[in-house]
Amino acid sequence: MNTSDKYASSSSIPYDYNELKETRLVSDHVRDIVEPALWFTMLLLNMMGIVTNIINIRVFIEQGVKNDSTNIGFLCLSICDLFSCAALIPHSLCSIVLYTDGIAKYYTCTAFAITFGYAHIALQNMSTWTTVYISLIRSLCVIFPLKVKLMFTPKITKFVITSIVTFFLLLQLLYSSFTTLVWVFEPEFNQTVAYVIDTPISAIALYYQQLITNQISPALAVFIVSINSILMTQKLIRVKKWRVKNSTHSSTESKEDSSNPNRKAMASKDIELIKFINTTAGIFLVCNLMSFIPSVAVMVLPGVTFHGINKNLFYIVFFIRFLFDSINASINFFFYINVSSRYKGAFASSFQLCLQKSTE
């Protein structure tokens, strides 16, 4: 056994090309094509996500977060998405190291990038459950519009979000605290290489962390968001039907209402809101369901591990999961700017203010 095999662990991502030749489900050739494409796509998405989430943070602060529970939630979501995108960029940059400086430097780069990977997993779960909380506020705003402000005060919102952040941060620290970074001289490369080493305790912590973060957490989040979206859509459809019914009580009122621009605008706004709810919920559900793929692959297929016979498949399914995390974290800006008139106003105000400051 060479030194790299001795110190490689479930947290490091070294290549063993002799073992990769025995890969059954995904060949080396397929991996060599798919993996760089995923790295490059993630790099572009995460760079875009950093820009869009900085804009979101500025806009939500402009709208005001002191007394608005929804804006507090959106601000926290944007912060989590910002750092979640930033945490994935080192993994993409390591691919450049692999093709420019060789496998030894790639091992070291990956070992350090794993630290950012820990942060991404925690931030992604924080983002998911902040979205669940926002979805809950929105659905209750539609169903119980007069009571929601008493149910979700800014104080309660801050407590809930703080609890979400604390829980997933501690969960990730529990696992990462049992791993350590070591430097090993590799005669094969004639240089010192960094590896991350797991311990038996960290393996147990990893099992329960994966069970919670990749199975229980996304399943529960998908269920809650799905129910909220269905309830909101049904309520909005009933309200729309009620307005149409009331507008036809008399022929005179019907003619006046049909030509009333305010009523047309209201109907159009209802339709846009329904589309927005269903579209954002759909993207959220698809992106979060993708987190099941690595767990299912590991549990069902043989040798889907860092060093198993199907290690190529292992890497690809995890990078696909990270790709969908990047999509989910980077595209919210485009929905906000296209649907929310309030967001558009705050965005225009912030942008004009920045232009004024830059010209002074």
XYZ file of C-alpha atoms in Angstrom, residues 97-287:
191
model
C -4.866 22.817 -10.427
C -5.329 19.204 -11.555
C -4.768 20.068 -15.215
C -2.056 22.683 -14.687
C 0.032 21.571 -11.673
C -0.594 17.836 -11.523
C -2.222 15.310 -9.226
C -0.096 16.010 -6.125
C -1.057 19.672 -5.984
C -4.643 18.598 -6.725
C -4.661 16.346 -3.633
C -3.524 19.259 -1.481
C -5.981 21.694 -3.056
C -8.857 19.264 -2.505
C -7.885 18.691 1.124
C -8.207 22.415 1.817
C -11.348 22.722 -0.333
C -13.065 20.096 1.832
C -13.244 22.671 4.621
C -15.306 24.874 2.338
C -17.385 21.832 1.391
C -18.303 21.386 5.058
C -19.419 25.005 5.151
C -21.457 24.616 1.950
C -23.442 21.665 3.303
C -24.297 23.564 6.486
C -25.210 26.750 4.573
C -27.292 24.838 2.042
C -29.384 23.325 4.839
C -29.743 26.731 6.482
C -30.947 28.116 3.146
C -33.401 25.238 2.684
C -35.072 25.698 6.052
C -35.109 29.470 5.804
C -37.008 28.955 2.529
C -39.400 26.601 4.345
C -40.006 29.265 6.987
C -40.626 31.965 4.355
C -42.995 29.593 2.551
C -44.897 29.058 5.798
C -45.229 32.803 6.357
C -46.453 33.336 2.793
C -49.053 30.578 2.933
C -50.460 31.843 6.220
C -50.488 35.397 4.833
C -52.817 34.143 2.105
C -54.944 31.891 4.334
C -55.068 34.038 7.516
C -54.147 37.553 6.350
C -55.354 39.274 9.515
C -53.594 37.015 12.005
C -50.218 36.351 10.438
C -48.514 39.442 11.879
C -49.328 38.220 15.380
C -48.064 34.712 14.586
C -44.776 35.760 12.950
C -43.371 38.816 14.659
C -39.814 39.973 13.836
C -38.725 38.701 17.248
C -40.095 35.217 16.550
C -38.565 35.226 13.059
C -35.120 36.128 14.399
C -35.378 33.345 16.999
C -36.427 30.742 14.408
C -33.683 31.700 11.950
C -31.051 31.766 14.713
C -32.177 28.274 15.764
C -31.922 26.995 12.178
C -28.414 28.431 11.746
C -27.219 27.112 15.125
C -28.591 23.598 14.591
C -27.012 22.979 11.191
C -23.760 24.687 12.163
C -23.366 22.442 15.201
C -24.347 19.378 13.183
C -21.613 20.062 10.633
C -19.030 20.958 13.274
C -19.764 17.669 15.035
C -18.444 15.749 12.045
C -15.694 18.097 10.867
C -14.206 18.382 14.362
C -13.267 14.681 14.218
C -11.212 15.089 11.035
C -7.708 16.437 10.776
C -5.385 17.693 8.050
C -1.989 15.975 7.769
C 1.015 16.536 5.520
C 2.657 13.430 4.101
C 5.799 13.198 1.993
C 5.030 11.220 -1.161
C 8.102 9.608 -2.781
C 5.978 8.978 -5.871
C 5.615 12.746 -6.400
C 8.798 13.754 -4.535
C 6.857 16.360 -2.536
C 4.662 16.769 0.521
C 0.928 16.306 -0.003
C -1.993 17.234 2.278
C -4.686 14.704 3.189
C -7.746 14.829 5.422
C -7.996 11.893 7.818
C -11.196 10.515 9.331
C -11.449 8.716 12.652
C -13.895 5.945 13.674
C -15.890 8.549 15.616
C -16.147 10.828 12.589
C -17.459 7.912 10.531
C -20.342 7.524 12.986
C -20.940 11.279 12.981
C -20.893 11.262 9.160
C -23.531 8.528 9.035
C -25.998 10.457 11.178
C -25.141 13.754 9.507
C -25.898 12.251 6.087
C -29.089 10.705 7.421
C -30.293 14.093 8.667
C -28.958 16.458 5.998
C -29.391 14.303 2.859
C -32.531 12.326 3.684
C -34.691 13.486 6.586
C -34.122 17.237 6.171
C -34.810 17.543 2.409
C -37.753 15.115 2.584
C -39.427 17.130 5.328
C -38.635 20.445 3.612
C -40.055 19.241 0.279
C -43.229 18.031 2.019
C -43.836 21.318 3.859
C -43.139 23.532 0.828
C -45.368 21.341 -1.363
C -48.282 21.585 1.075
C -47.811 25.353 1.470
C -47.708 25.881 -2.300
C -50.857 23.804 -2.842
C -52.743 25.669 -0.104
C -51.641 29.090 -1.426
C -52.577 28.222 -5.003
C -56.002 26.896 -4.034
C -56.726 29.935 -1.884
C -55.693 32.363 -4.631
C -57.814 30.493 -7.201
C -60.841 30.671 -4.878
C -60.294 34.393 -4.347
C -60.016 34.931 -8.091
C -63.267 33.007 -8.712
C -65.005 34.989 -5.978
C -63.979 38.260 -7.622
C -65.219 37.083 -11.014
C -68.528 35.939 -9.504
C -69.080 39.220 -7.665
C -68.259 41.199 -10.783
C -71.206 39.608 -12.668
C -74.005 40.374 -10.211
C -75.492 42.917 -12.565
C -74.977 43.560 -16.219
C -74.096 47.160 -15.501
C -71.490 46.243 -12.948
C -70.201 43.558 -15.248
C -69.670 45.983 -18.089
C -68.047 48.515 -15.800
C -65.832 45.920 -14.146
C -64.748 44.359 -17.408
C -63.472 47.710 -18.566
C -61.993 48.638 -15.186
C -58.174 48.713 -15.551
C -57.702 48.262 -11.800
C -59.679 45.007 -11.831
C -57.757 43.745 -14.851
C -54.492 44.602 -13.128
C -55.634 42.764 -9.992
C -56.584 39.655 -11.984
C -53.262 39.764 -13.824
C -51.409 40.132 -10.525
C -53.216 37.079 -9.102
C -52.208 34.987 -12.118
C -48.584 36.163 -11.888
C -48.513 35.375 -8.169
C -49.833 31.853 -8.760
C -47.223 31.294 -11.486
C -44.479 32.691 -9.257
C -45.442 30.451 -6.324
C -45.617 27.317 -8.464
C -42.409 28.077 -10.393
C -40.281 28.877 -7.345
C -41.715 25.924 -5.430
C -41.032 23.642 -8.403
C -37.398 24.714 -8.666
C -36.963 24.377 -4.907
C -38.455 20.871 -4.946
C -36.346 19.673 -7.892
C -33.101 21.082 -6.464
